[in-house]
Structures are given as structure tokens and as C-alpha cells.
Amino acid sequence: MSEIEFLIKDNKEIKEQLKTIEKQISSLKEQKNKENINTALETVKKDVSYSLTNYLQNNLKKELNHSLNDSCSLKKDCNNLFEEMIQENIRQANQKGITPEYKNKIKKKIHEVRLTAPTKECNSCLDNIEQMTFNHMDLLDSINNQQKFEQQNDTSINNEKILKEVLEPVTNKQRLQILEKLAEDNLSHSELSKLTKLRGGNLLFHLEKLKNANLIIQKHERSNYIITKKGYNILLSLSRLEKTLKEI
């Protein structure tokens, strides 16, 4: 074998070895990145869960006050009853999780209150309480349960669905602002108008975009706007994405 042939052969072997080393390094990097991402996501989940629990507890009296009739002589009694129930929901979510059986138990409890309610007017307050209670449980459940996407390596997405239901509705400063504020409290049309500096048809256009994507709802024509579980989860996902980008 000539010296040139020997060098060519030796060079090929070196290249093969380098390729093997590159694959090993790439595999190690991929594994390390996954570990870092999983650790970051777990930390974010715990932080969000803690923040959400604190927010719900601190804001509970205000939400109950909005949900119950000011002119009713039983408001104080109902306030105490439902505050205790919702605090128990929060403890249940953090300790054991919200199961379908637990939801049925709460639904049955509210139904029993309806049956013993002294007037028909109580139904309006009970509707508000039931909506608020199950919104809380859905939000807490979505945080405290194991998130499926954290355990998945598949990066494929449904392009059309993501564009239509996620990206298009939130790729606007005012609509993101609306979602953020509704995550803190239910707001009226006039309050959102003051917040966004939008009037009339301009504000309605953005609200309809969010409603059509099922990110917010309005129970009645003149009632406050409420963020949905889907809207809140998208907001959480955007928050996680922002934190991930800061770490890159």
C-alpha cells in the first residue's frame, strides 16, 4: 500500500471516528437539554401553582362580593358558606387534586343549597357561585395535574388549528392585555374599554375574536367578561414560553 493510499484510508477512519463522537455529543446535548427543560417546566409549574393559589385566596372575598346580591339580607351567611367551600376546594386541589368524583360532590352540594333556598332570586347568585367555583377548580386542576406535554418528545403540531385557535386570537397587544386582566378579575365592557383605550366597534371586534376562539365568555349580554380554562391555559403557555426564551 502506498503512502498516499495509507493516508487516505487513515483519513477515512478518522472521519468515521469523528462522526461517531459527534453523534455521541449530540445525544448527550439532547439529553441534557431535555433534563434542563423538564426541570425548568417543573419549576414554572410550581411557581404558577403557588401564585394562582395565593391569587385565588386573596381575591376570594372580592369575587364573592361580586357574585352575591348586595341587597339580600342573607348575603353574609351565603358569603361565609361559600367562602369555606371554595377554600376547601383550593386545599383539595393542592393536596389530592380535583377528581371527577370531587366535582360531583361540589355540584351536589350546590344543588342541595338550591333546594333549600328561601327565594327564587337565590338562583341568580347560585349560578354565579357555581360558575366561579368550577372555574377555580378547572384552573387549579390544569396546574396541579401532570401536564401531558411535559412528558412528550413529539414536536409535531396541527398548523391550521394552532394558527386559528391560538396564534390569530392572541397576536394583538390589546387582546393579550384583555386576557391578562381577565385572568385577574371578571371585567365589564366599560372597564375593558377604559383599560384598552378602545371604543365601540373597535373593542367589540377584539372581544369577538377572543369569544370566537373560546378564550373568553360572557354569560349574558350585559354581564362581565370571564376568561375560560382554554384562555387561561394559553396565557400560562405564553408565560412559560417567555421564561424559556430568556434562558436561551
XYZ file of N, CA and C in Angstrom:
744
model
N 0.859 -1.191 0.000
C 0.000 0.000 0.000
C 0.892 1.238 0.000
N 0.637 2.177 -0.898
C 1.445 3.387 -0.992
C 1.150 4.297 0.190
N 2.039 5.263 0.380
C 1.860 6.204 1.498
C 0.584 7.006 1.329
N 0.266 7.400 0.069
C -0.941 8.190 -0.202
C -2.186 7.372 0.134
N -2.181 6.075 -0.320
C -3.331 5.204 -0.044
C -3.518 5.014 1.465
N -2.384 4.890 2.159
C -2.448 4.708 3.610
C -3.054 5.937 4.285
N -2.622 7.129 3.827
C -3.135 8.379 4.400
C -4.627 8.543 4.129
N -5.054 8.162 2.912
C -6.476 8.261 2.553
C -7.306 7.347 3.450
N -6.813 6.099 3.612
C -7.523 5.136 4.450
C -7.587 5.629 5.896
N -6.432 6.130 6.369
C -6.359 6.614 7.740
C -7.290 7.807 7.947
N -7.363 8.673 6.934
C -8.223 9.858 6.987
C -9.698 9.454 7.067
N -10.079 8.419 6.308
C -11.464 7.930 6.328
C -11.832 7.402 7.710
N -10.875 6.661 8.311
C -11.127 6.106 9.641
C -11.296 7.218 10.677
N -10.466 8.267 10.543
C -10.569 9.413 11.457
C -11.921 10.100 11.308
N -12.365 10.251 10.053
C -13.660 10.888 9.795
C -14.803 10.082 10.400
N -14.706 8.752 10.268
C -15.743 7.891 10.835
C -15.780 8.012 12.361
N -14.570 8.066 12.943
C -14.499 8.211 14.394
C -15.071 9.558 14.837
N -14.768 10.607 14.068
C -15.288 11.941 14.380
C -16.813 11.978 14.293
N -17.351 11.294 13.277
C -18.810 11.230 13.126
C -19.452 10.544 14.328
N -18.801 9.455 14.772
C -19.313 8.727 15.942
C -19.296 9.614 17.184
N -18.182 10.342 17.357
C -18.059 11.249 18.504
C -19.109 12.358 18.437
N -19.327 12.909 17.228
C -20.328 13.965 17.039
C -21.722 13.482 17.430
N -22.029 12.240 17.019
C -23.341 11.668 17.364
C -23.487 11.517 18.875
N -22.398 11.065 19.516
C -22.437 10.889 20.969
C -22.620 12.231 21.683
N -21.899 13.246 21.222
C -22.018 14.589 21.811
C -23.421 15.142 21.605
N -23.933 14.963 20.374
C -25.285 15.435 20.058
C -26.327 14.770 20.950
N -26.141 13.461 21.157
C -27.074 12.711 22.006
C -27.022 13.203 23.450
N -25.791 13.470 23.931
C -25.632 13.972 25.297
C -26.249 15.356 25.458
N -26.049 16.215 24.441
C -26.633 17.561 24.473
C -28.150 17.495 24.502
N -28.692 16.616 23.650
C -30.149 16.467 23.574
C -30.711 16.011 24.920
N -30.027 15.039 25.526
C -30.472 14.523 26.824
C -30.389 15.609 27.895
N -29.304 16.384 27.869
C -29.118 17.455 28.854
C -30.165 18.541 28.667
N -30.445 18.890 27.402
C -31.450 19.913 27.115
C -32.817 19.495 27.623
N -33.151 18.204 27.403
C -34.447 17.693 27.868
C -34.539 17.774 29.387
N -33.412 17.420 30.054
C -33.402 17.481 31.518
C -33.586 18.918 31.994
N -32.885 19.863 31.331
C -32.999 21.272 31.700
C -34.405 21.793 31.471
N -34.995 21.420 30.333
C -36.347 21.868 30.008
C -37.348 21.309 31.006
N -37.229 20.006 31.303
C -38.150 19.379 32.261
C -38.041 20.013 33.644
N -36.783 20.308 34.055
C -36.574 20.953 35.355
C -37.174 22.349 35.368
N -36.952 23.087 34.263
C -37.493 24.446 34.160
C -39.013 24.440 34.178
N -39.609 23.499 33.437
C -41.071 23.415 33.380
C -41.661 23.055 34.738
N -40.992 22.151 35.436
C -41.478 21.750 36.767
C -41.413 22.929 37.735
N -40.332 23.713 37.646
C -40.191 24.897 38.499
C -41.260 25.923 38.184
N -41.477 26.146 36.879
C -42.507 27.099 36.452
C -43.871 26.649 36.944
N -44.153 25.338 36.808
C -45.454 24.810 37.230
C -45.681 25.052 38.719
N -44.646 24.814 39.534
C -44.774 25.031 40.975
C -44.973 26.508 41.286
N -44.217 27.376 40.579
C -44.349 28.820 40.802
C -45.740 29.309 40.428
N -46.229 28.840 39.277
C -47.551 29.254 38.814
C -48.629 28.743 39.761
N -48.492 27.502 40.214
C -49.462 26.919 41.141
C -49.518 27.718 42.435
N -48.348 28.077 42.960
C -48.280 28.866 44.197
C -48.902 30.246 43.987
N -48.561 30.898 42.864
C -49.087 32.236 42.571
C -50.596 32.206 42.375
N -51.072 31.186 41.657
C -52.509 31.075 41.396
C -53.278 30.835 42.691
N -52.757 29.951 43.543
C -53.415 29.677 44.826
C -53.500 30.944 45.671
N -52.384 31.689 45.740
C -52.374 32.939 46.500
C -53.365 33.943 45.938
N -53.382 34.039 44.604
C -54.299 34.992 43.969
C -55.753 34.642 44.282
N -56.115 33.373 44.121
C -57.498 32.951 44.368
C -57.905 33.210 45.816
N -56.996 32.939 46.743
C -57.310 33.160 48.158
C -57.431 34.645 48.484
N -56.511 35.444 47.942
C -56.525 36.882 48.227
C -57.691 37.599 47.556
N -58.130 37.059 46.421
C -59.186 37.716 45.647
C -60.576 37.142 45.931
N -60.641 36.141 46.800
C -61.890 35.407 47.013
C -63.014 36.292 47.543
N -62.728 37.118 48.535
C -63.764 37.980 49.121
C -64.336 38.930 48.070
N -63.470 39.455 47.223
C -63.917 40.370 46.169
C -64.812 39.646 45.167
N -64.412 38.438 44.761
C -65.212 37.666 43.809
C -66.568 37.286 44.393
N -66.574 36.889 45.657
C -67.833 36.540 46.310
C -68.744 37.754 46.414
N -68.154 38.888 46.710
C -68.933 40.124 46.820
C -69.600 40.471 45.494
N -68.879 40.248 44.376
C -69.439 40.498 43.040
C -70.534 39.489 42.707
N -70.384 38.272 43.204
C -71.292 37.185 42.818
C -72.610 37.191 43.584
N -72.616 37.801 44.772
C -73.804 37.774 45.624
C -74.548 39.103 45.594
N -75.849 39.023 45.754
C -76.728 40.197 45.692
C -76.509 41.103 46.905
N -76.141 42.371 46.639
C -75.863 43.315 47.729
C -77.080 43.580 48.613
N -78.256 43.574 48.002
C -79.464 43.956 48.742
C -80.088 42.797 49.531
N -79.505 41.613 49.425
C -80.076 40.431 50.094
C -79.644 40.383 51.565
N -80.598 40.127 52.436
C -80.311 40.064 53.877
C -79.484 38.827 54.254
N -79.459 37.836 53.347
C -78.721 36.595 53.619
C -77.306 36.601 53.032
N -76.904 37.738 52.478
C -75.611 37.788 51.792
C -74.453 37.358 52.703
N -74.445 37.814 53.941
C -73.347 37.486 54.853
C -73.277 35.983 55.116
N -74.447 35.364 55.345
C -74.485 33.918 55.605
C -74.001 33.124 54.397
N -74.484 33.522 53.214
C -74.069 32.833 51.979
C -72.585 33.036 51.726
N -72.108 34.250 51.992
C -70.696 34.560 51.811
C -69.828 33.619 52.656
N -70.187 33.442 53.915
C -69.419 32.561 54.812
C -69.468 31.101 54.351
N -70.664 30.665 53.927
C -70.837 29.284 53.474
C -69.962 28.977 52.267
N -70.012 29.861 51.258
C -69.300 29.580 50.009
C -67.806 29.886 50.107
N -67.439 30.819 50.975
C -66.007 31.066 51.180
C -65.347 29.818 51.769
N -66.003 29.207 52.738
C -65.480 27.974 53.344
C -65.391 26.852 52.310
N -66.406 26.733 51.450
C -66.420 25.683 50.433
C -65.293 25.876 49.421
N -65.087 27.116 48.976
C -64.066 27.382 47.956
C -62.661 27.233 48.539
N -62.472 27.629 49.791
C -61.176 27.414 50.445
C -60.861 25.919 50.529
N -61.897 25.124 50.795
C -61.726 23.667 50.843
C -61.345 23.127 49.460
N -61.924 23.707 48.400
C -61.573 23.309 47.029
C -60.095 23.545 46.751
N -59.596 24.691 47.199
C -58.186 25.037 46.988
C -57.280 24.048 47.723
N -57.645 23.726 48.960
C -56.849 22.736 49.725
C -56.894 21.365 49.054
N -58.073 20.981 48.584
C -58.227 19.700 47.889
C -57.342 19.644 46.649
N -57.334 20.726 45.878
C -56.545 20.776 44.636
C -55.059 20.639 44.922
N -54.579 21.300 45.960
C -53.152 21.281 46.274
C -52.701 19.984 46.939
N -53.596 19.322 47.662
C -53.211 18.122 48.411
C -53.509 16.821 47.666
N -54.700 16.721 47.094
C -55.120 15.461 46.474
C -55.479 15.593 44.993
N -55.717 16.818 44.550
C -56.139 17.016 43.162
C -57.658 17.006 43.043
N -58.148 17.622 41.972
C -59.590 17.697 41.723
C -60.003 16.516 40.852
N -60.702 15.574 41.440
C -61.165 14.392 40.699
C -62.596 14.618 40.217
N -63.047 13.849 39.219
C -64.451 13.950 38.785
C -65.422 13.696 39.938
N -65.055 12.779 40.838
C -65.907 12.475 41.993
C -66.033 13.691 42.911
N -64.908 14.400 43.075
C -64.946 15.592 43.937
C -65.807 16.688 43.303
N -65.698 16.847 41.986
C -66.529 17.840 41.292
C -68.008 17.518 41.460
N -68.347 16.248 41.334
C -69.746 15.830 41.511
C -70.226 16.117 42.934
N -69.333 15.933 43.893
C -69.669 16.204 45.294
C -70.012 17.686 45.490
N -69.208 18.566 44.880
C -69.447 20.011 44.998
C -70.721 20.409 44.261
N -70.917 19.822 43.081
C -72.129 20.113 42.310
C -73.375 19.711 43.102
N -73.300 18.561 43.760
C -74.419 18.073 44.571
C -74.663 19.007 45.757
N -73.584 19.501 46.343
C -73.707 20.403 47.490
C -74.407 21.701 47.092
N -74.036 22.250 45.927
C -74.680 23.480 45.454
C -76.142 23.216 45.120
N -76.412 22.048 44.548
C -77.794 21.680 44.220
C -78.643 21.585 45.489
N -78.069 21.049 46.547
C -78.792 20.946 47.822
C -79.112 22.327 48.389
N -78.184 23.268 48.193
C -78.436 24.646 48.636
C -79.582 25.251 47.828
N -79.628 24.949 46.533
C -80.721 25.440 45.676
C -82.077 24.943 46.195
N -82.114 23.668 46.565
C -83.375 23.065 47.007
C -83.902 23.704 48.286
N -82.983 24.178 49.114
C -83.397 24.777 50.395
C -83.381 26.305 50.355
N -83.100 26.881 49.182
C -83.043 28.346 49.060
C -84.411 28.962 49.360
N -84.442 30.064 50.117
C -85.721 30.656 50.530
C -86.487 31.353 49.409
N -85.793 31.849 48.372
C -86.484 32.552 47.281
C -85.921 32.122 45.927
N -86.695 32.407 44.873
C -86.250 32.103 43.510
C -85.072 32.988 43.104
N -84.989 34.172 43.715
C -83.895 35.095 43.396
C -82.527 34.504 43.762
N -82.538 33.516 44.656
C -81.269 32.881 45.067
C -80.578 32.186 43.894
N -81.363 31.767 42.898
C -80.790 31.032 41.759
C -79.754 31.849 41.004
N -79.981 33.164 40.911
C -79.033 34.021 40.201
C -77.671 34.016 40.891
N -77.683 34.167 42.215
C -76.429 34.136 42.982
C -75.768 32.758 42.901
N -76.589 31.718 42.979
C -76.051 30.358 42.930
C -75.445 30.038 41.569
N -76.035 30.592 40.505
C -75.442 30.438 39.166
C -74.044 31.039 39.143
N -73.915 32.253 39.708
C -72.616 32.933 39.746
C -71.605 32.149 40.580
N -72.052 31.656 41.722
C -71.166 30.897 42.614
C -70.706 29.604 41.949
N -71.641 28.914 41.299
C -71.298 27.651 40.632
C -70.292 27.882 39.511
N -70.519 28.936 38.723
C -69.597 29.274 37.633
C -68.209 29.585 38.189
N -68.153 30.413 39.224
C -66.882 30.801 39.826
C -66.168 29.594 40.435
N -66.921 28.764 41.139
C -66.346 27.589 41.806
C -65.706 26.629 40.815
N -66.421 26.335 39.731
C -65.891 25.375 38.760
C -64.782 25.981 37.908
N -64.814 27.298 37.697
C -63.689 27.965 37.036
C -62.428 27.810 37.877
N -62.559 28.041 39.186
C -61.422 27.881 40.100
C -60.876 26.458 40.052
N -61.775 25.486 40.136
C -61.340 24.083 40.153
C -60.662 23.692 38.843
N -61.196 24.179 37.721
C -60.588 23.871 36.422
C -59.185 24.459 36.329
N -59.027 25.701 36.804
C -57.720 26.355 36.753
C -56.715 25.631 37.651
N -57.123 25.328 38.865
C -56.235 24.620 39.789
C -55.895 23.228 39.282
N -56.884 22.564 38.707
C -56.689 21.210 38.190
C -55.702 21.203 37.032
N -55.794 22.213 36.173
C -54.920 22.275 34.996
C -53.469 22.503 35.389
N -53.232 23.141 36.538
C -51.867 23.386 37.009
C -51.320 22.189 37.771
N -52.109 21.666 38.688
C -51.603 20.652 39.622
C -51.550 19.244 39.059
N -52.346 18.952 38.051
C -52.251 17.633 37.410
C -50.990 17.560 36.562
N -50.532 16.350 36.298
C -49.369 16.190 35.428
C -49.692 16.706 34.039
N -48.848 17.581 33.530
C -49.069 18.139 32.204
C -48.543 17.162 31.149
N -49.428 16.735 30.256
C -49.058 15.713 29.272
C -47.915 16.164 28.375
N -47.937 17.448 28.013
C -46.915 17.887 27.058
C -45.517 17.847 27.664
N -45.402 17.849 29.011
C -44.088 17.795 29.640
C -43.435 16.433 29.429
N -44.253 15.414 29.175
C -43.734 14.061 29.039
C -43.601 13.637 27.577
N -43.890 14.538 26.668
C -43.876 14.183 25.259
C -42.638 14.748 24.575
N -42.100 13.984 23.642
C -40.968 14.448 22.847
C -41.402 14.850 21.444
N -42.639 14.536 21.100
C -43.153 14.822 19.767
C -43.353 16.323 19.602
N -42.719 16.914 18.582
C -42.823 18.359 18.354
C -43.765 18.696 17.207
N -44.462 17.703 16.675
C -45.390 17.967 15.571
C -46.608 18.712 16.095
N -47.145 19.621 15.282
C -48.321 20.395 15.669
C -49.311 20.446 14.513
N -50.552 20.685 14.858
C -51.597 20.888 13.861
C -51.560 22.361 13.471
N -50.877 22.670 12.363
C -50.629 24.064 11.978
C -51.899 24.896 11.891
N -52.894 24.369 11.185
C -54.129 25.125 10.968
C -54.854 25.395 12.285
N -54.918 24.388 13.136
C -55.603 24.519 14.430
C -54.893 25.528 15.331
N -53.561 25.436 15.400
C -52.786 26.353 16.239
C -52.919 27.785 15.740
N -52.855 27.963 14.420
C -52.990 29.307 13.852
C -54.352 29.909 14.161
N -55.409 29.115 13.925
C -56.781 29.618 14.064
C -57.189 29.816 15.515
N -56.832 28.857 16.383
C -57.349 28.872 17.752
C -56.406 29.512 18.773
N -55.123 29.675 18.403
C -54.173 30.223 19.372
C -53.492 31.488 18.861
N -52.752 31.349 17.762
C -51.924 32.467 17.310
C -52.736 33.664 16.821
N -53.713 33.432 15.957
C -54.504 34.550 15.436
C -55.231 35.327 16.538
N -55.883 34.645 17.488
C -56.584 35.396 18.532
C -55.667 36.214 19.449
N -54.431 35.748 19.700
C -53.592 36.431 20.697
C -52.481 37.292 20.096
N -52.335 37.280 18.769
C -51.277 38.100 18.164
C -51.746 39.542 18.018
N -52.075 40.144 19.133
C -52.525 41.530 19.166
C -52.330 42.050 20.588
N -51.759 43.228 20.709
C -51.431 43.783 22.025
C -52.664 43.940 22.910
N -53.745 44.501 22.323
C -54.958 44.737 23.116
C -55.610 43.429 23.569
N -55.619 42.421 22.676
C -56.258 41.154 23.036
C -55.466 40.427 24.129
N -54.143 40.500 24.057
C -53.319 39.921 25.120
C -53.556 40.654 26.439
N -53.686 41.972 26.341
C -53.945 42.789 27.524
C -55.284 42.412 28.161
N -56.287 42.188 27.309
C -57.615 41.783 27.791
C -57.524 40.439 28.515
N -56.826 39.473 27.908
C -56.676 38.150 28.529
C -55.976 38.242 29.883
N -54.899 39.029 29.944
C -54.144 39.163 31.192
C -55.013 39.722 32.313
N -55.793 40.751 31.999
C -56.630 41.388 33.018
C -57.801 40.497 33.431
N -58.354 39.744 32.471
C -59.458 38.840 32.807
C -58.969 37.649 33.627
N -57.677 37.347 33.539
C -57.110 36.291 34.385
C -57.059 36.747 35.842
N -57.067 38.062 36.053
C -57.037 38.621 37.408
C -58.433 38.833 37.971
N -59.385 39.222 37.067
C -60.735 39.513 37.548
C -61.699 39.545 36.366
N -62.977 39.279 36.632
C -64.008 39.430 35.604
C -64.283 40.918 35.414
N -64.328 41.376 34.163
C -64.464 42.807 33.894
C -65.633 43.097 32.969
N -66.205 44.283 33.126
C -67.323 44.713 32.287
C -66.807 45.315 30.989
N -67.731 45.577 30.061
C -67.371 46.182 28.774
C -66.737 47.554 28.992
N -67.318 48.351 29.874
C -66.795 49.704 30.118
C -65.415 49.657 30.770
N -65.191 48.683 31.658
C -63.875 48.547 32.301
C -62.809 48.145 31.286
N -63.171 47.262 30.359
C -62.229 46.855 29.307
C -61.965 47.995 28.337
N -62.979 48.801 28.091
C -62.823 49.956 27.209
C -61.830 50.950 27.810
N -61.970 51.186 29.101
C -61.062 52.097 29.800
C -59.640 51.540 29.821
N -59.529 50.241 29.990
C -58.224 49.578 30.063
C -57.475 49.625 28.733
N -58.189 49.318 27.647
C -57.551 49.196 26.329
C -57.551 50.487 25.521
N -58.312 51.498 25.981
C -58.478 52.771 25.248
C -59.209 52.556 23.920
N -59.959 51.455 23.816
C -60.736 51.176 22.609
C -62.200 51.501 22.855
N -62.879 51.949 21.810
C -64.284 52.332 21.939
C -65.141 51.588 20.921
N -66.414 51.423 21.268
C -67.421 50.926 20.332
C -67.029 49.687 19.563
N -67.120 49.809 18.221
C -66.868 48.679 17.333
C -65.453 48.150 17.398
N -64.486 49.037 17.681
C -63.090 48.584 17.768
C -62.903 47.583 18.906
N -63.486 47.891 20.062
C -63.382 46.975 21.202
C -64.169 45.697 20.940
N -65.366 45.835 20.384
C -66.199 44.658 20.093
C -65.496 43.696 19.143
N -64.760 44.245 18.168
C -64.029 43.417 17.207
C -63.055 42.491 17.935
N -62.286 43.052 18.869
C -61.292 42.253 19.599
C -61.955 41.273 20.563
N -63.033 41.695 21.200
C -63.754 40.804 22.115
C -64.359 39.621 21.366
N -64.901 39.894 20.170
C -65.480 38.817 19.363
C -64.408 37.819 18.925
N -63.219 38.316 18.598
C -62.101 37.431 18.227
C -61.794 36.451 19.363
N -61.748 36.977 20.573
C -61.448 36.137 21.736
C -62.601 35.201 22.065
N -63.829 35.688 21.912
C -65.008 34.848 22.180
C -65.123 33.723 21.156
N -64.897 34.045 19.883
C -64.999 33.034 18.823
C -63.960 31.927 18.989
N -62.825 32.271 19.589
C -61.778 31.269 19.844
C -61.988 30.571 21.186
N -63.093 30.919 21.873
C -63.433 30.344 23.183
C -62.349 30.611 24.229
N -61.758 31.805 24.159
C -60.775 32.201 25.166
C -61.431 33.008 26.282
N -62.561 33.658 25.951
C -63.343 34.369 26.962
C -64.822 34.078 26.717
N -65.643 34.295 27.740
C -67.086 34.127 27.585
C -67.798 35.280 28.275
N -69.065 35.442 27.910
C -69.949 36.409 28.557
C -71.288 35.710 28.742
N -71.688 35.502 29.997
C -72.886 34.699 30.269
C -74.152 35.361 29.744
N -74.244 36.683 29.915
C -75.396 37.435 29.435
C -74.900 38.660 28.682
N -75.789 39.295 27.933
C -75.393 40.396 27.053
C -74.675 41.512 27.798
N -75.131 41.861 28.996
C -74.532 42.974 29.731
C -73.713 42.524 30.950
N -73.429 41.242 31.016
C -72.658 40.740 32.161
C -71.160 40.902 31.921
N -70.372 40.661 32.957
C -68.918 40.777 32.850
C -68.337 39.696 31.942
N -67.166 39.990 31.403
C -66.444 39.008 30.591
C -65.593 38.146 31.518
N -65.502 36.840 31.188
C -64.789 35.865 32.017
C -63.801 35.092 31.142
N -62.592 34.901 31.630
C -61.619 34.092 30.891
C -61.987 32.615 31.046
N -61.848 31.841 29.976
C -62.150 30.408 30.025
C -60.906 29.626 30.447
N -61.104 28.339 30.712
C -59.969 27.476 31.041
C -58.973 27.459 29.878
N -59.494 27.397 28.650
C -58.628 27.394 27.469
C -57.832 28.689 27.393
N -58.503 29.819 27.626
C -57.825 31.112 27.580
C -56.740 31.211 28.630
N -57.036 30.709 29.831
C -56.059 30.771 30.914
C -54.858 29.874 30.619
N -55.119 28.686 30.078
C -54.022 27.762 29.752
C -53.114 28.328 28.665
N -53.712 29.012 27.684
C -52.905 29.644 26.631
C -52.044 30.750 27.229
N -52.616 31.507 28.160
C -51.860 32.564 28.830
C -50.691 31.974 29.613
N -50.925 30.859 30.295
C -49.850 30.178 31.025
C -48.765 29.683 30.075
N -49.180 29.140 28.935
C -48.221 28.640 27.941
C -47.351 29.770 27.412
N -47.953 30.939 27.193
C -47.193 32.096 26.717
C -46.210 32.566 27.783
N -46.626 32.487 29.040
C -45.736 32.864 30.141
C -44.544 31.915 30.219
N -44.807 30.604 30.050
C -43.721 29.613 30.054
C -42.765 29.863 28.887
N -43.340 30.156 27.726
C -42.527 30.400 26.538
C -41.618 31.600 26.751
N -42.171 32.660 27.340
C -41.372 33.862 27.598
C -40.195 33.547 28.518
N -40.442 32.760 29.575
C -39.374 32.402 30.510
C -38.331 31.509 29.848
N -38.794 30.596 28.984
C -37.870 29.709 28.269
C -36.963 30.509 27.340
N -37.535 31.510 26.657
C -36.753 32.340 25.734
C -35.679 33.134 26.467
N -35.971 33.531 27.702
C -34.989 34.283 28.488
C -33.787 33.427 28.853
N -34.002 32.107 28.919
C -32.930 31.191 29.325
C -32.058 30.750 28.156
N -32.520 31.037 26.934
C -31.763 30.593 25.749
C -30.571 31.517 25.504
